[in-house]
PDB file of C-alpha atoms in Angstrom:
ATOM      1  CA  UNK A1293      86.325 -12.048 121.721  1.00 44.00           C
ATOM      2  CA  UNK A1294      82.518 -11.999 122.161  1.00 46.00           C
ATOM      3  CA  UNK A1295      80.997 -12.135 125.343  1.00 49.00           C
ATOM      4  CA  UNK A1296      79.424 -15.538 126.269  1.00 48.00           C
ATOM      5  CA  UNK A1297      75.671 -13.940 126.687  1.00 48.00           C
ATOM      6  CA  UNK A1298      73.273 -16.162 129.441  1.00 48.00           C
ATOM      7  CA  UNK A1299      70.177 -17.547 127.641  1.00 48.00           C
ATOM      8  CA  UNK A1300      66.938 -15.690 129.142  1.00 50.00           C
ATOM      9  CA  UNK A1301      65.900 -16.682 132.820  1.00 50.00           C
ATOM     10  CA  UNK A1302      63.872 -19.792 132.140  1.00 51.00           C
ATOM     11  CA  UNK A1303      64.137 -20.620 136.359  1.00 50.00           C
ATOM     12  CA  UNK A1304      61.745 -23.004 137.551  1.00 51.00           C
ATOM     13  CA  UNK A1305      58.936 -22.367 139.363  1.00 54.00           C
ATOM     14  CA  UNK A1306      59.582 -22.235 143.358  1.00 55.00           C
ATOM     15  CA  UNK A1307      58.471 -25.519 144.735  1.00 54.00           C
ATOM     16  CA  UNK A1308      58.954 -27.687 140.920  1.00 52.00           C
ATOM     17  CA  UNK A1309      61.233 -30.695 140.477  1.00 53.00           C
ATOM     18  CA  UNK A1310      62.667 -29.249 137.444  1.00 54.00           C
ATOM     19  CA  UNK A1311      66.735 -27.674 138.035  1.00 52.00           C
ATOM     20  CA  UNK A1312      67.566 -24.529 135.968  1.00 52.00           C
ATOM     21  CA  UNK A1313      69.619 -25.424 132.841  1.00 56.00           C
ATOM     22  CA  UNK A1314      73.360 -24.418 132.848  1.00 58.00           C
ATOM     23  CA  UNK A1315      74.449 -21.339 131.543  1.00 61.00           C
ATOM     24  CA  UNK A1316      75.765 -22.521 127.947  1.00 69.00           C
ATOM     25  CA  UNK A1317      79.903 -21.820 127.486  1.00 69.00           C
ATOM     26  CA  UNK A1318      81.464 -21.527 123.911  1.00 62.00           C
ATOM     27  CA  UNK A1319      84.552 -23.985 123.920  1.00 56.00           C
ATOM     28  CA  UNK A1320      87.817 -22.622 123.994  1.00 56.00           C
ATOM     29  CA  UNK A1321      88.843 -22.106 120.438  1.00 56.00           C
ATOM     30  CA  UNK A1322      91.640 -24.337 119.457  1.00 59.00           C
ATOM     31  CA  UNK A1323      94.877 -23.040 117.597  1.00 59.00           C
ATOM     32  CA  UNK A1324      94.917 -23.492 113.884  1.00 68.00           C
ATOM     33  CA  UNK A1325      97.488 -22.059 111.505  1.00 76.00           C
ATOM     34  CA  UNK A1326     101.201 -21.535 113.539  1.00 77.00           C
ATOM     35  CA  UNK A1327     102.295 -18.183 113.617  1.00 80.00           C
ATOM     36  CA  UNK A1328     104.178 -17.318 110.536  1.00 87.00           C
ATOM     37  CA  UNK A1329     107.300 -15.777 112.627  1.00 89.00           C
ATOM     38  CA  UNK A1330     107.592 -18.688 114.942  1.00 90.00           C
ATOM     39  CA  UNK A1331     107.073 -21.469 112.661  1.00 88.00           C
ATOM     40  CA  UNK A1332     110.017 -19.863 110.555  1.00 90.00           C
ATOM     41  CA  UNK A1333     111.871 -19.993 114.212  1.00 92.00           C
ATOM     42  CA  UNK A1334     113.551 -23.356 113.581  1.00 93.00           C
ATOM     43  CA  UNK A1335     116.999 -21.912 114.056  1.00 94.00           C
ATOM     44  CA  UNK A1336     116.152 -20.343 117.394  1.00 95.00           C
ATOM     45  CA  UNK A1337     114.474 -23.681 118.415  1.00 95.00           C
ATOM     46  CA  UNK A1338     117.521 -25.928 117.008  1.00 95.00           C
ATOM     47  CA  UNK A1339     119.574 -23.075 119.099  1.00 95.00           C
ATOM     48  CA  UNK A1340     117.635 -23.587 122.604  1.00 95.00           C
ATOM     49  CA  UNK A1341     117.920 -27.567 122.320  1.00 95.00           C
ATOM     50  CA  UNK A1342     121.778 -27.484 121.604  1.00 94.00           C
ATOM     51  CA  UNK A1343     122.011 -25.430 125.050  1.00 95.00           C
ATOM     52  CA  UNK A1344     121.098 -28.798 126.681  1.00 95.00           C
ATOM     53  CA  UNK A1345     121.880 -31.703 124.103  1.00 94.00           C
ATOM     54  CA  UNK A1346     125.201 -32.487 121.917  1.00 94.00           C
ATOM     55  CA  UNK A1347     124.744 -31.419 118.441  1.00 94.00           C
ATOM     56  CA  UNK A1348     124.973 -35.096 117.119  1.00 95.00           C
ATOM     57  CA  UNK A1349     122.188 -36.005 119.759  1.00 95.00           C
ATOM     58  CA  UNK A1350     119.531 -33.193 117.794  1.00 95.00           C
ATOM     59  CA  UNK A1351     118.691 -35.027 114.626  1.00 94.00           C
ATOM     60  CA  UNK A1352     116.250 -33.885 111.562  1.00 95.00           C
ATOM     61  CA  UNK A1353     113.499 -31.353 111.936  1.00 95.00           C
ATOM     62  CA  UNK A1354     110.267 -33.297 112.092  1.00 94.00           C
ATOM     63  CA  UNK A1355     107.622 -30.525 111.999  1.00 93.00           C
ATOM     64  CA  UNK A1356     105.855 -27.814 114.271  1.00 93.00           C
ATOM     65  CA  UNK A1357     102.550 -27.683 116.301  1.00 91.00           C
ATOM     66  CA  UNK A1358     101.155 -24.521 116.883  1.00 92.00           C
ATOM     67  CA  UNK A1359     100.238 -25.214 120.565  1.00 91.00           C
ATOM     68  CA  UNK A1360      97.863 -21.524 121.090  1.00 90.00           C
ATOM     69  CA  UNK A1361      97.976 -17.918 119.689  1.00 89.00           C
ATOM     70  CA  UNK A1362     101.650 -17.362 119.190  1.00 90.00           C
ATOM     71  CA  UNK A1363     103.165 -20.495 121.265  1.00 93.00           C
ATOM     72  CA  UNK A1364     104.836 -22.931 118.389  1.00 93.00           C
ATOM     73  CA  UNK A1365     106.303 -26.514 119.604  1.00 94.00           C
ATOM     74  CA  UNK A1366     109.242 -27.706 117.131  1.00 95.00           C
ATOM     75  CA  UNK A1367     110.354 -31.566 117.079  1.00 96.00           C
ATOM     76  CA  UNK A1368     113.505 -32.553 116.460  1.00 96.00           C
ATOM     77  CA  UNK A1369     114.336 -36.801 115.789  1.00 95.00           C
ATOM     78  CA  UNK A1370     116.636 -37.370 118.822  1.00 95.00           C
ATOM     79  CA  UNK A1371     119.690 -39.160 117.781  1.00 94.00           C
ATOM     80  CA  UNK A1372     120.545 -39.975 121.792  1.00 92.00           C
ATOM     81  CA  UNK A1373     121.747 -43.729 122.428  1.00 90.00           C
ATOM     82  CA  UNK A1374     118.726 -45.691 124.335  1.00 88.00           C
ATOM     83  CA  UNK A1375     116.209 -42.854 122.766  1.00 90.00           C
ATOM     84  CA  UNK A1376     115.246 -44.397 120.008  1.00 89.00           C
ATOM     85  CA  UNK A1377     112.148 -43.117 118.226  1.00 91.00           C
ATOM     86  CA  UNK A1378     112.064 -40.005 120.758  1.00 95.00           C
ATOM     87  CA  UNK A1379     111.654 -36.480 119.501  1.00 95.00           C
ATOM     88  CA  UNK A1380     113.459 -33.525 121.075  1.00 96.00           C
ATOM     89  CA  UNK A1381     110.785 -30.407 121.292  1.00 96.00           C
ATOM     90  CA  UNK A1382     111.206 -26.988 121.708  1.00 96.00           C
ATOM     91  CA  UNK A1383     108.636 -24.595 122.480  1.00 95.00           C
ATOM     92  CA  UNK A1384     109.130 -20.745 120.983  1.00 95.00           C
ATOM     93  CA  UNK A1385     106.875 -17.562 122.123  1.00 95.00           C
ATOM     94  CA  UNK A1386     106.770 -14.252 121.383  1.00 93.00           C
ATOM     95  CA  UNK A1387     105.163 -11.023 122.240  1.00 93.00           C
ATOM     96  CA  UNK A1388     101.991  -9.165 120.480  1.00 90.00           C
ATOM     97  CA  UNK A1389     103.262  -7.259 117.679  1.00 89.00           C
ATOM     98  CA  UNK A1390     107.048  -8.421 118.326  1.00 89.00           C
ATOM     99  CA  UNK A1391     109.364 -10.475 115.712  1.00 90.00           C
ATOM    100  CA  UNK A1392     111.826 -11.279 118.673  1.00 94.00           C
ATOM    101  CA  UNK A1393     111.202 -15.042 119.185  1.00 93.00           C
ATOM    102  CA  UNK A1394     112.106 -16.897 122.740  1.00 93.00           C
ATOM    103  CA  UNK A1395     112.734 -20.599 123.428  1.00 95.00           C
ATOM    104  CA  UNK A1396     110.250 -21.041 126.092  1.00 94.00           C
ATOM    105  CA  UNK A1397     110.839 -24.825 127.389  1.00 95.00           C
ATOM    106  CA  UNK A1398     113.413 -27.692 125.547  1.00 96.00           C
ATOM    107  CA  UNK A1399     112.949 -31.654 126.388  1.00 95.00           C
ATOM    108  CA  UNK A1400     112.773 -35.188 124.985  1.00 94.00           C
ATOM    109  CA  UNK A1401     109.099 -36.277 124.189  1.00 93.00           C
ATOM    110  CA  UNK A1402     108.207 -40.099 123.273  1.00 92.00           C
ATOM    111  CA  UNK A1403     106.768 -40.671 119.691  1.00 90.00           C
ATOM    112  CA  UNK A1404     104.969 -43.843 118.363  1.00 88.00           C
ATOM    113  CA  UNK A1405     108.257 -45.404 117.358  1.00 85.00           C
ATOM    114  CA  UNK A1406     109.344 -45.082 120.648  1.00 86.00           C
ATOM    115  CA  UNK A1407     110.424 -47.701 123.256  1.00 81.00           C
ATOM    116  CA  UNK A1408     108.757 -46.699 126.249  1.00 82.00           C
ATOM    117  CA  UNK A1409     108.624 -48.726 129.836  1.00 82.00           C
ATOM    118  CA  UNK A1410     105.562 -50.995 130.648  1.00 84.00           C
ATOM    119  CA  UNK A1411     103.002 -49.776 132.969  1.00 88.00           C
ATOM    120  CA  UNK A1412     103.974 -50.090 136.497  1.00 87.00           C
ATOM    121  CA  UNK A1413     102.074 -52.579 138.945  1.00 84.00           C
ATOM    122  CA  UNK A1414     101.540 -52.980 142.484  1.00 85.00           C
ATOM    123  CA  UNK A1415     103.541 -55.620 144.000  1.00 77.00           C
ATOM    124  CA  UNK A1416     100.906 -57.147 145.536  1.00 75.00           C
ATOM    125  CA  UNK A1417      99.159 -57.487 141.529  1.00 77.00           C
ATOM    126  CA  UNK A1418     102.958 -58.815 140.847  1.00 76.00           C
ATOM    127  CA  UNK A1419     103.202 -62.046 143.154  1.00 75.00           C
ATOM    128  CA  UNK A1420     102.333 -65.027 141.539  1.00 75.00           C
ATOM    129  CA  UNK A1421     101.222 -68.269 143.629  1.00 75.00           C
ATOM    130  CA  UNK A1422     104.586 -69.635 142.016  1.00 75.00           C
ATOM    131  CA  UNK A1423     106.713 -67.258 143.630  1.00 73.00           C
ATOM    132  CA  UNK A1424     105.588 -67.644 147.004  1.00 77.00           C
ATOM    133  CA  UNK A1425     105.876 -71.739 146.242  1.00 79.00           C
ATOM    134  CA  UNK A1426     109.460 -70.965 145.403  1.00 80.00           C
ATOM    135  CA  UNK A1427     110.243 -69.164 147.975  1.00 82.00           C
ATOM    136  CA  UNK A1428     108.505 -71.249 150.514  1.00 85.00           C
ATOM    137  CA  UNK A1429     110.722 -74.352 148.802  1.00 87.00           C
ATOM    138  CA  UNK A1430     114.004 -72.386 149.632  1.00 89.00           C
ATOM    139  CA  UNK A1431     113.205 -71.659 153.520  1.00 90.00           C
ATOM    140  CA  UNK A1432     112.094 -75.161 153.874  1.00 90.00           C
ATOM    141  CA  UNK A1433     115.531 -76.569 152.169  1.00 92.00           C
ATOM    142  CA  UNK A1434     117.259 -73.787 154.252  1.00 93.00           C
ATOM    143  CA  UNK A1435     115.683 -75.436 157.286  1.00 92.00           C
ATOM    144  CA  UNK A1436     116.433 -78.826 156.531  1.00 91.00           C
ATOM    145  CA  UNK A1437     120.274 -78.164 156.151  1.00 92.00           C
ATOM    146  CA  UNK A1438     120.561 -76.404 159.199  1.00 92.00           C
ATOM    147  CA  UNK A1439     118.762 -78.954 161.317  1.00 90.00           C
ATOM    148  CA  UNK A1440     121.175 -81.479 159.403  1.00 89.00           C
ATOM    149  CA  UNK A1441     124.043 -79.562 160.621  1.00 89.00           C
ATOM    150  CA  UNK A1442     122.621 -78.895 164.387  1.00 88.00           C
ATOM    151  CA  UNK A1443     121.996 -82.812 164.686  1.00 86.00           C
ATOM    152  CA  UNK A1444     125.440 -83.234 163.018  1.00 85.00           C
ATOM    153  CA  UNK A1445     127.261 -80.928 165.293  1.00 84.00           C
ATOM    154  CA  UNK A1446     125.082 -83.061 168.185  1.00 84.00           C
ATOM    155  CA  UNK A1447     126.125 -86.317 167.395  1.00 77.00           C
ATOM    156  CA  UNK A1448     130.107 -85.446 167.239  1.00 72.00           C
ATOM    157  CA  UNK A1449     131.947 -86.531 170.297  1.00 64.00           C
ATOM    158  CA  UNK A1450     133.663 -83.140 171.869  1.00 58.00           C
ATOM    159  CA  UNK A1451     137.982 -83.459 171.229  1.00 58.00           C
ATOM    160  CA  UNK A1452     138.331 -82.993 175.475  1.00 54.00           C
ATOM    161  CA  UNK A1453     136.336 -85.580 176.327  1.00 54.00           C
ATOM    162  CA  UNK A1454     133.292 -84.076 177.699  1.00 55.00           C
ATOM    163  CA  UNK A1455     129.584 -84.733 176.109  1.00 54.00           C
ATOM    164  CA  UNK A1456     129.054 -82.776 173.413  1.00 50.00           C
ATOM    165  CA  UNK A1457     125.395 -80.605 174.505  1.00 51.00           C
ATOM    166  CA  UNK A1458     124.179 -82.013 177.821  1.00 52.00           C
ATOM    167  CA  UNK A1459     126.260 -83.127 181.144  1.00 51.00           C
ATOM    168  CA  UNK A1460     125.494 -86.311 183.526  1.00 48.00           C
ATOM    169  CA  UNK A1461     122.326 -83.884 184.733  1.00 53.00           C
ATOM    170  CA  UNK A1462     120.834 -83.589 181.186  1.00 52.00           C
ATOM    171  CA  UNK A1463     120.946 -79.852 181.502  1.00 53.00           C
ATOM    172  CA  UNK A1464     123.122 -77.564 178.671  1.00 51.00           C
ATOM    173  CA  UNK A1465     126.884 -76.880 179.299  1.00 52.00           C
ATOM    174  CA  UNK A1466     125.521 -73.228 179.189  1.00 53.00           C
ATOM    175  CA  UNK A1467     122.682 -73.242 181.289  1.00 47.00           C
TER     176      UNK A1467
END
């Protein structure tokens, strides 16, 4: 790896608008080819996903990713019910100058195909001016009935006699 090498001081004069440029960085350098050992790893990766999934839930091999210097990611089609158009993965490493492969992480990753939830939104984005009309409709019914009910239950002459809500002073039989 080369050092990144700062270009020569070009640092403003003391007391001048100007701000000193930034230090120029070489981007990181992205994986190309997958390692030859661990792209051959498909057993081993096929081996780490059946340690977590049924064998008839790991489907075809769908291709590798290498992911950085000697990191591969294998997909599998998942053949799980309500996973349609997933992919299992399966990650493989191994050592500088070792053939020894190891299956470094295993899971279930969405693909294009896949069914995937919507985007969640606040309730407060949810609430329509409908709802709340709806719902204001129902407490006003709800009202209505009861106050039916409390002017029925009024009007009905008690079985022993007595007035049903107030006495001959007007006040409550529980007051």
């Amino acid at each position: 790896m080369t050092p990144v090498t700062p270009s020569p001081d070009t640092s403003p004069e003391p007391g001048s608008d100007q701000a000193a440029p930034a230090a120029r960085r070489r981007a990181p350098r992205r994986p190309g080819k997958p390692d030859a050992v661990l792209a051959a790893a498909m057993a081993e990766a096929r081996a780490g996903l059946l340690e977590v999934a049924a064998e008839e839930e790991v489907g075809e091999y769908v291709g590798a990713v290498a992911d950085a210097e000697r990191l591969v990611t294998h997909r599998f089609a998942a053949l799980r019910p309500g996973y349609r158009g997933w992919q299992w993965y399966s990650t493989v490493a191994r050592m500088p100058r070792s053939k020894k492969v190891t299956v470094s992480e295993v899971g279930l990753l969405p693909s294009e195909d896949s069914l995937l939830a919507p985007e969640w939104v606040p309730w407060s984005d949810r609430l329509r001016p409908e709802d709340i009309a709806a719902e204001q409709e129902q407490q006003a019914k709800e009202q209505a009935e009861q106050e039916a009910r409390d002017a029925l239950e009024q009007a009905e002459p008690r079985q022993d006699g007595q007035q049903s809500s107030t006495d001959a002073t007007g006040a409550g039989e529980d007051d």
